[in-house]
């Protein structure tokens, strides 16, 4: 019956639009992420906002907020499919590559939304130094990419488990710890007034991390999804 | 010409044997009913045939003109309707149909959607969210989704589940329409459902 056919990008886009539409109608993941982010930021702001903390501490606090907010919502895209029983239909119809790409881009959208809201608030409500804002945005983009590339595959793995939340954090932690340390290190240097040339090693690591995670996840996702 | 070749498949869940050494071969135009009491493993067998579960032993081969089909070819040739297969409640019926059509690699038109909805008795309800559908309407919509790709293999688990008399007639009409161009496998313990198929496979897990 149907006429023309959609390629991988068209199918991935359909998965992305479907998830975005469902999210806008139910707001499960978005509410969880934003509530966690705003609550943590409020606590940090009230308790440490005017403190004269070192750049390292401000950097760590910033990434702790982003990390735990991500943990509270990024797994939802796969958990929702399992809990509502729709994963079966998706598994039978869609090819795994398009599901992975669609869900990765959806998670990127979610975390970018969080970062866009939380980052200015963080600098407004705390005395954290801004450093070079463009360089900071570059690190932030790579951080969001890194977090999403790692957590999307972990979310697919834990979606069928009974204790999803705990398992998500436990499995993500060893994969993300290095990423977080590098992100905190790079952000600390930027808060300390250093320039792009001073964080080149960190940037190289972040780019390599994203490329490796996305490639490995793309290759492994079929087996995770179909098992 | 499509073929489904099942060779000595067995399924165990740890110590419990569900079924063992089942073999059969079906070609386009043939249909099979998998029958047995509740808990006998009918649905498990369908899931094994659909590669949703790995068989403990044996092989399942989907073939087209004598050659094994790729995963992609199988996905676009197979349709499945079951009570435990859910569609997206927070999408409308039309959005569900468009989505499943696109991810299956095709692009269904509005006219085709209306025709499919009419076929399953849901004309005029395409703009409604599936969340507001009754269980029978949801089952009818699953048939509309199943027919999106003109299936070469049609797997039906408890095909009349949640359906009223009119809905059961829709199922009968669909089976009759696709009987000559598809391989149809029905898992059921209802006599009027398994009489839709020509061959019988009894499981007693």
Coordinates of C-alpha atoms in Angstrom, one line a residue:
Chain A
X1 CA 0.0 0.0 0.0
X2 CA 2.5 2.7 1.0
X3 CA 4.5 4.3 -1.8
X4 CA 7.9 5.9 -1.2
X5 CA 10.4 4.7 1.2
X6 CA 12.3 6.5 4.0
X7 CA 16.1 6.1 4.5
X8 CA 17.9 5.7 7.8
X9 CA 17.8 9.4 8.6
X10 CA 14.0 9.6 7.8
X11 CA 13.3 6.6 10.1
X12 CA 15.5 8.0 12.8
X13 CA 13.8 11.4 12.5
X14 CA 10.4 9.6 12.8
X15 CA 11.6 7.9 16.1
X16 CA 12.8 11.3 17.3
X17 CA 9.6 13.2 16.5
X18 CA 7.5 10.4 18.0
X19 CA 9.5 10.6 21.3
X20 CA 9.5 14.4 21.3
X21 CA 5.7 14.4 20.7
X22 CA 5.1 11.9 23.5
X23 CA 7.4 13.9 25.8
X24 CA 5.6 17.2 25.1
X25 CA 2.3 15.4 25.8
X26 CA 3.3 13.6 29.0
X27 CA 6.4 15.6 30.2
X28 CA 7.7 12.6 32.1
X29 CA 11.4 13.0 31.5
X30 CA 11.5 16.8 31.1
X31 CA 9.7 17.3 34.4
X32 CA 12.1 14.9 36.2
X33 CA 15.2 16.5 34.7
X34 CA 14.1 20.1 35.2
X35 CA 12.8 19.5 38.8
X36 CA 16.0 17.8 39.8
X37 CA 18.2 20.5 38.1
X38 CA 16.3 23.4 39.6
X39 CA 16.0 21.9 43.1
X40 CA 19.8 21.1 43.2
X41 CA 20.6 24.5 41.9
X42 CA 18.4 26.2 44.5
X43 CA 20.1 24.3 47.3
X44 CA 23.6 25.1 45.9
X45 CA 22.6 28.8 45.4
X46 CA 21.1 29.2 49.0
X47 CA 23.9 27.4 50.8
X48 CA 27.0 28.4 48.7
X49 CA 25.8 31.1 46.4
X50 CA 27.8 33.9 47.9
X51 CA 30.7 31.8 49.1
X52 CA 34.2 32.5 47.8
X53 CA 34.7 29.0 46.5
X54 CA 37.6 27.9 44.4
X55 CA 37.1 27.4 40.6
X56 CA 37.5 23.7 41.1
X57 CA 34.6 23.5 43.5
X58 CA 32.3 25.6 41.3
X59 CA 33.2 23.4 38.4
X60 CA 32.4 20.3 40.4
X61 CA 29.1 21.7 41.6
X62 CA 28.0 22.7 38.1
X63 CA 28.7 19.2 36.7
X64 CA 27.1 17.5 39.7
X65 CA 23.9 19.3 39.0
X66 CA 24.0 18.4 35.3
X67 CA 25.0 14.8 35.9
X68 CA 22.3 14.0 38.5
X69 CA 19.6 15.8 36.5
X70 CA 20.7 13.7 33.5
X71 CA 20.5 10.5 35.6
X72 CA 17.0 11.3 36.7
X73 CA 15.5 11.5 33.2
X74 CA 17.7 10.3 30.3
X75 CA 16.7 6.6 30.8
X76 CA 13.0 7.5 30.4
X77 CA 13.0 7.2 26.6
X78 CA 13.6 3.4 26.8
X79 CA 11.9 2.8 30.1
X80 CA 8.7 4.3 28.8
X81 CA 8.7 1.9 25.8
X82 CA 9.1 -1.1 28.1
X83 CA 6.6 0.0 30.7
X84 CA 3.9 0.9 28.2
X85 CA 4.5 -2.3 26.2
X86 CA 5.2 -0.4 23.0
X87 CA 8.8 -1.7 22.7
X88 CA 7.5 -4.9 21.1
X89 CA 5.9 -3.1 18.2
X90 CA 8.9 -0.9 17.8
X91 CA 11.3 -3.8 17.8
X92 CA 9.3 -5.7 15.2
X93 CA 8.9 -2.7 12.9
X94 CA 11.9 -0.4 13.2
X95 CA 15.5 -1.2 12.4
X96 CA 17.7 -0.9 15.5
X97 CA 20.0 1.8 14.0
X98 CA 17.1 4.2 13.5
X99 CA 15.9 3.6 17.0
X100 CA 19.3 4.3 18.5
X101 CA 19.9 7.5 16.5
X102 CA 16.3 8.8 17.2
X103 CA 16.7 8.1 20.9
X104 CA 20.2 9.6 21.1
X105 CA 19.0 12.8 19.4
X106 CA 16.0 12.9 21.7
X107 CA 18.2 12.6 24.8
X108 CA 20.5 15.3 23.4
X109 CA 17.4 17.6 23.0
X110 CA 16.4 16.9 26.6
X111 CA 19.8 17.5 28.1
X112 CA 20.4 20.5 25.9
X113 CA 17.2 22.0 27.2
X114 CA 18.3 21.4 30.7
X115 CA 21.7 23.0 30.1
X116 CA 20.2 26.0 28.4
X117 CA 18.0 26.6 31.4
X118 CA 20.3 25.7 34.2
X119 CA 23.6 27.2 33.0
X120 CA 22.5 30.9 33.0
X121 CA 20.7 30.4 36.3
X122 CA 23.8 28.8 37.8
X123 CA 25.8 32.0 37.0
X124 CA 23.0 34.3 38.1
X125 CA 22.4 32.7 41.4
X126 CA 25.9 31.9 42.4
X127 CA 29.2 33.8 42.5
X128 CA 30.8 31.3 40.1
X129 CA 33.4 32.9 37.8
X130 CA 32.3 32.8 34.1
X131 CA 35.7 32.8 32.5
X132 CA 35.6 32.9 28.7
X133 CA 31.9 32.1 28.0
X134 CA 32.4 30.8 24.4
X135 CA 35.0 28.3 25.6
X136 CA 32.8 27.3 28.4
X137 CA 29.9 26.7 25.9
X138 CA 32.2 24.5 23.9
X139 CA 33.0 22.4 26.9
X140 CA 29.3 22.3 27.8
X141 CA 28.3 21.1 24.4
X142 CA 31.0 18.3 24.5
X143 CA 29.9 17.4 28.0
X144 CA 26.2 17.1 27.0
X145 CA 27.3 15.0 24.0
X146 CA 29.4 12.8 26.2
X147 CA 26.7 12.3 28.8
X148 CA 24.1 11.5 26.2
X149 CA 26.3 9.1 24.2
X150 CA 27.1 7.1 27.3
X151 CA 23.7 7.1 29.0
X152 CA 21.6 6.3 25.9
X153 CA 23.1 2.8 25.5
X154 CA 23.0 2.2 29.3
X155 CA 19.3 3.2 29.3
X156 CA 18.6 0.6 26.6
X157 CA 20.4 -2.0 28.7
X158 CA 18.6 -1.3 32.0
X159 CA 15.1 -0.7 30.5
X160 CA 14.0 -4.4 31.0
X161 CA 15.4 -4.7 34.6
X162 CA 13.2 -4.4 37.6
X163 CA 15.3 -1.9 39.6
X164 CA 15.9 0.5 36.7
X165 CA 16.9 3.7 38.5
X166 CA 19.5 2.1 40.7
X167 CA 20.9 0.0 37.9
X168 CA 21.1 3.1 35.6
X169 CA 23.3 5.0 38.0
X170 CA 25.4 1.9 38.9
X171 CA 26.1 1.0 35.3
X172 CA 26.6 4.6 34.1
X173 CA 29.0 5.5 36.9
X174 CA 32.1 3.6 35.7
X175 CA 31.5 4.8 32.1
X176 CA 31.0 8.4 33.1
X177 CA 33.5 8.9 35.9
X178 CA 36.4 9.7 33.6
X179 CA 34.2 12.0 31.5
X180 CA 33.1 13.9 34.6
X181 CA 36.7 14.3 35.9
X182 CA 37.8 15.7 32.5
X183 CA 34.8 18.0 32.3
X184 CA 35.4 19.3 35.8
X185 CA 39.1 19.7 35.0
X186 CA 38.4 21.7 31.8
X187 CA 35.7 23.8 33.5
X188 CA 38.0 24.6 36.4
X189 CA 40.7 25.9 34.1
X190 CA 38.1 28.0 32.2
X191 CA 36.7 29.4 35.5
X192 CA 40.3 30.2 36.5
X193 CA 40.7 32.4 33.5
X194 CA 42.6 30.0 31.3
X195 CA 42.2 30.0 27.5
X196 CA 41.3 27.4 24.9
X197 CA 44.9 26.5 24.3
X198 CA 45.2 25.5 27.9
X199 CA 42.5 22.9 27.7
X200 CA 43.4 21.3 24.4
X201 CA 44.2 18.0 26.0
X202 CA 40.8 17.9 27.7
X203 CA 39.0 18.9 24.5
X204 CA 40.8 16.1 22.6
X205 CA 39.7 13.6 25.2
X206 CA 36.1 14.8 25.1
X207 CA 35.9 14.6 21.3
X208 CA 37.5 11.1 21.4
X209 CA 35.1 10.0 24.2
X210 CA 32.1 11.1 22.2
X211 CA 33.3 9.5 19.0
X212 CA 34.2 6.2 20.7
X213 CA 30.9 6.0 22.7
X214 CA 28.7 6.8 19.8
X215 CA 30.5 4.4 17.5
X216 CA 30.5 1.6 20.1
X217 CA 26.9 2.2 21.1
X218 CA 25.8 2.2 17.4
X219 CA 27.5 -1.1 16.8
X220 CA 26.3 -2.7 20.0
X221 CA 22.8 -1.4 20.2
X222 CA 21.3 -4.0 17.8
X223 CA 22.3 -6.8 20.3
X224 CA 21.1 -4.9 23.3
X225 CA 17.8 -4.0 21.6
X226 CA 17.0 -7.3 20.1
X227 CA 17.8 -9.5 23.2
Chain B
X1 CA 7.0 -17.0 -3.1
X2 CA 7.7 -16.8 0.6
X3 CA 8.5 -19.7 2.9
X4 CA 8.8 -20.2 6.6
X5 CA 10.9 -23.2 7.5
X6 CA 10.9 -24.3 11.1
X7 CA 13.3 -27.1 12.0
X8 CA 13.1 -28.9 15.3
X9 CA 12.7 -25.8 17.5
X10 CA 12.6 -26.3 21.3
X11 CA 12.1 -23.8 24.0
X12 CA 13.0 -24.2 27.7
X13 CA 12.8 -21.6 30.5
X14 CA 15.5 -23.0 32.8
X15 CA 14.2 -26.4 33.9
X16 CA 10.7 -26.0 32.4
X17 CA 10.2 -27.4 28.9
X18 CA 7.7 -25.3 26.9
X19 CA 7.8 -27.2 23.7
X20 CA 10.3 -29.4 21.9
X21 CA 11.3 -30.5 18.4
X22 CA 8.6 -28.7 16.4
X23 CA 9.1 -28.7 12.7
X24 CA 7.0 -27.4 9.9
X25 CA 7.2 -25.7 6.6
X26 CA 4.7 -23.2 5.2
X27 CA 4.5 -21.4 1.9
X28 CA 2.6 -18.4 0.7
X29 CA -1.1 -19.3 0.7
X30 CA -0.8 -21.6 3.6
X31 CA -1.9 -21.1 7.2
X32 CA -1.3 -22.7 10.5
X33 CA -3.1 -22.6 13.8
X34 CA -1.0 -23.2 17.0
X35 CA -3.4 -24.5 19.6
X36 CA -3.3 -25.6 23.1
X37 CA -4.6 -24.8 26.6
X38 CA -3.7 -21.7 28.5
X39 CA 0.0 -21.6 29.4
X40 CA 0.9 -24.3 26.9
X41 CA 3.4 -22.1 25.1
X42 CA 1.4 -20.8 22.1
X43 CA 2.5 -17.2 22.5
X44 CA 6.1 -18.3 23.4
X45 CA 6.2 -20.2 20.1
X46 CA 5.0 -17.2 18.1
X47 CA 7.7 -15.1 19.9
X48 CA 10.3 -17.7 19.0
X49 CA 9.1 -17.6 15.3
X50 CA 9.3 -13.8 15.3
X51 CA 12.9 -13.9 16.8
X52 CA 11.6 -12.1 19.9
X53 CA 12.8 -15.1 21.9
X54 CA 15.8 -17.3 21.1
X55 CA 14.9 -21.0 20.6
X56 CA 16.8 -23.3 23.0
X57 CA 17.3 -25.5 19.9
X58 CA 16.4 -25.5 16.3
X59 CA 16.2 -22.9 13.6
X60 CA 13.6 -20.6 12.1
X61 CA 14.2 -19.5 8.5
X62 CA 12.3 -16.9 6.5
X63 CA 12.8 -17.4 2.8
X64 CA 11.9 -15.5 -0.4
X65 CA 12.2 -17.2 -3.7
X66 CA 14.5 -19.9 -2.2
X67 CA 16.9 -17.5 -0.6
X68 CA 17.1 -16.6 3.2
X69 CA 15.7 -13.1 3.9
X70 CA 17.8 -10.5 5.7
X71 CA 16.7 -8.9 9.0
X72 CA 15.4 -5.9 7.2
X73 CA 13.5 -7.9 4.6
X74 CA 11.9 -9.9 7.5
X75 CA 11.0 -6.8 9.4
X76 CA 9.2 -5.3 6.4
X77 CA 7.4 -8.6 5.5
X78 CA 6.2 -9.6 8.9
X79 CA 3.2 -8.3 10.9
X80 CA 2.1 -9.3 14.3
X81 CA -1.1 -8.7 16.3
X82 CA -1.3 -9.7 19.9
X83 CA -3.1 -8.5 23.1
X84 CA 0.3 -7.7 24.7
X85 CA 1.6 -5.7 21.8
X86 CA 0.7 -2.0 22.5
X87 CA 0.6 1.1 20.4
X88 CA 1.3 4.6 21.6
X89 CA -1.5 5.8 23.8
X90 CA -0.5 9.5 23.6
X91 CA -0.5 9.5 19.8
X92 CA -3.6 9.6 17.7
X93 CA -4.5 6.6 15.5
X94 CA -3.3 8.5 12.4
X95 CA 0.0 9.4 14.1
X96 CA 0.5 5.8 15.1
X97 CA -0.1 4.6 11.6
X98 CA 2.2 7.3 10.1
X99 CA 4.9 6.5 12.6
X100 CA 4.9 2.8 12.1
X101 CA 4.7 3.3 8.3
X102 CA 7.8 5.6 8.3
X103 CA 10.0 3.4 10.5
X104 CA 9.1 0.4 8.4
X105 CA 10.6 2.3 5.5
X106 CA 7.4 3.5 3.7
X107 CA 5.3 6.6 3.6
X108 CA 1.6 6.0 4.0
X109 CA -0.7 8.7 2.6
X110 CA -3.7 10.3 4.3
X111 CA -6.0 8.5 1.9
X112 CA -4.4 5.1 2.6
X113 CA -4.7 5.8 6.3
X114 CA -8.4 6.5 6.0
X115 CA -8.9 3.3 3.9
X116 CA -7.1 1.2 6.5
X117 CA -9.1 2.7 9.3
X118 CA -12.3 2.1 7.4
X119 CA -11.2 -1.5 6.8
X120 CA -11.0 -2.1 10.6
X121 CA -14.1 -0.2 11.4
X122 CA -12.4 2.9 12.8
X123 CA -13.4 5.4 10.2
X124 CA -13.7 9.0 11.6
X125 CA -11.7 8.1 14.7
X126 CA -8.2 8.7 13.2
X127 CA -7.7 12.0 15.0
X128 CA -8.5 10.5 18.4
X129 CA -5.8 9.7 20.9
X130 CA -5.4 5.9 21.4
X131 CA -5.6 6.6 25.1
X132 CA -9.3 7.2 24.7
X133 CA -9.9 4.0 22.7
X134 CA -11.7 1.0 24.2
X135 CA -9.7 -2.3 24.3
X136 CA -11.6 -3.5 21.2
X137 CA -10.8 -0.3 19.3
X138 CA -7.1 -0.7 20.2
X139 CA -7.2 -4.2 18.9
X140 CA -8.7 -3.0 15.6
X141 CA -6.0 -0.4 15.3
X142 CA -3.4 -3.0 15.7
X143 CA -4.8 -4.7 12.6
X144 CA -4.6 -1.5 10.7
X145 CA -0.9 -1.2 11.7
X146 CA -0.3 -4.8 10.8
X147 CA -1.7 -4.2 7.3
X148 CA 0.4 -1.2 6.6
X149 CA 3.1 -3.2 4.8
X150 CA 0.9 -5.7 3.0
X151 CA 2.4 -8.5 5.2
X152 CA 3.9 -11.6 3.6
X153 CA 3.8 -13.2 7.0
X154 CA 0.9 -12.5 9.4
X155 CA 1.2 -13.7 13.0
X156 CA -1.9 -13.4 15.1
X157 CA -1.9 -14.2 18.8
X158 CA -5.5 -14.5 20.2
X159 CA -6.7 -12.7 17.1
X160 CA -10.2 -11.9 18.4
X161 CA -9.1 -10.8 21.9
X162 CA -11.3 -7.9 23.1
X163 CA -13.3 -7.8 19.9
X164 CA -17.1 -7.8 19.6
X165 CA -18.9 -9.7 16.8
X166 CA -18.3 -7.0 14.2
X167 CA -14.6 -7.0 15.2
X168 CA -14.4 -10.7 14.8
X169 CA -15.9 -10.3 11.3
X170 CA -13.2 -7.8 10.5
X171 CA -10.5 -10.4 11.5
X172 CA -12.2 -13.1 9.4
X173 CA -12.3 -10.7 6.4
X174 CA -8.6 -9.8 6.9
X175 CA -7.6 -13.4 7.1
X176 CA -9.6 -14.2 4.0
X177 CA -8.1 -11.3 2.1
X178 CA -4.5 -12.2 2.9
X179 CA -5.0 -16.0 2.8
X180 CA -3.6 -16.3 -0.8
X181 CA -0.8 -13.8 -0.6
X182 CA 0.6 -14.4 2.9
X183 CA 1.6 -17.1 5.3
X184 CA -0.7 -16.8 8.3
X185 CA 0.0 -18.3 11.7
X186 CA -2.7 -18.0 14.4
X187 CA -2.2 -18.9 18.1
X188 CA -5.4 -19.5 19.9
X189 CA -7.5 -21.9 21.8
X190 CA -10.8 -20.7 20.3
X191 CA -12.3 -23.2 17.8
X192 CA -13.8 -20.5 15.6
X193 CA -10.3 -18.9 15.4
X194 CA -8.3 -21.9 14.6
X195 CA -10.8 -23.0 12.0
X196 CA -9.5 -20.0 10.0
X197 CA -6.3 -22.0 9.4
X198 CA -5.8 -25.0 7.3
X199 CA -3.2 -26.8 9.4
X200 CA -2.9 -27.4 13.1
X201 CA 0.0 -27.5 15.5
X202 CA -0.8 -28.6 19.0
X203 CA 1.4 -27.6 21.9
X204 CA 1.0 -29.0 25.4
X205 CA 3.8 -27.3 27.4

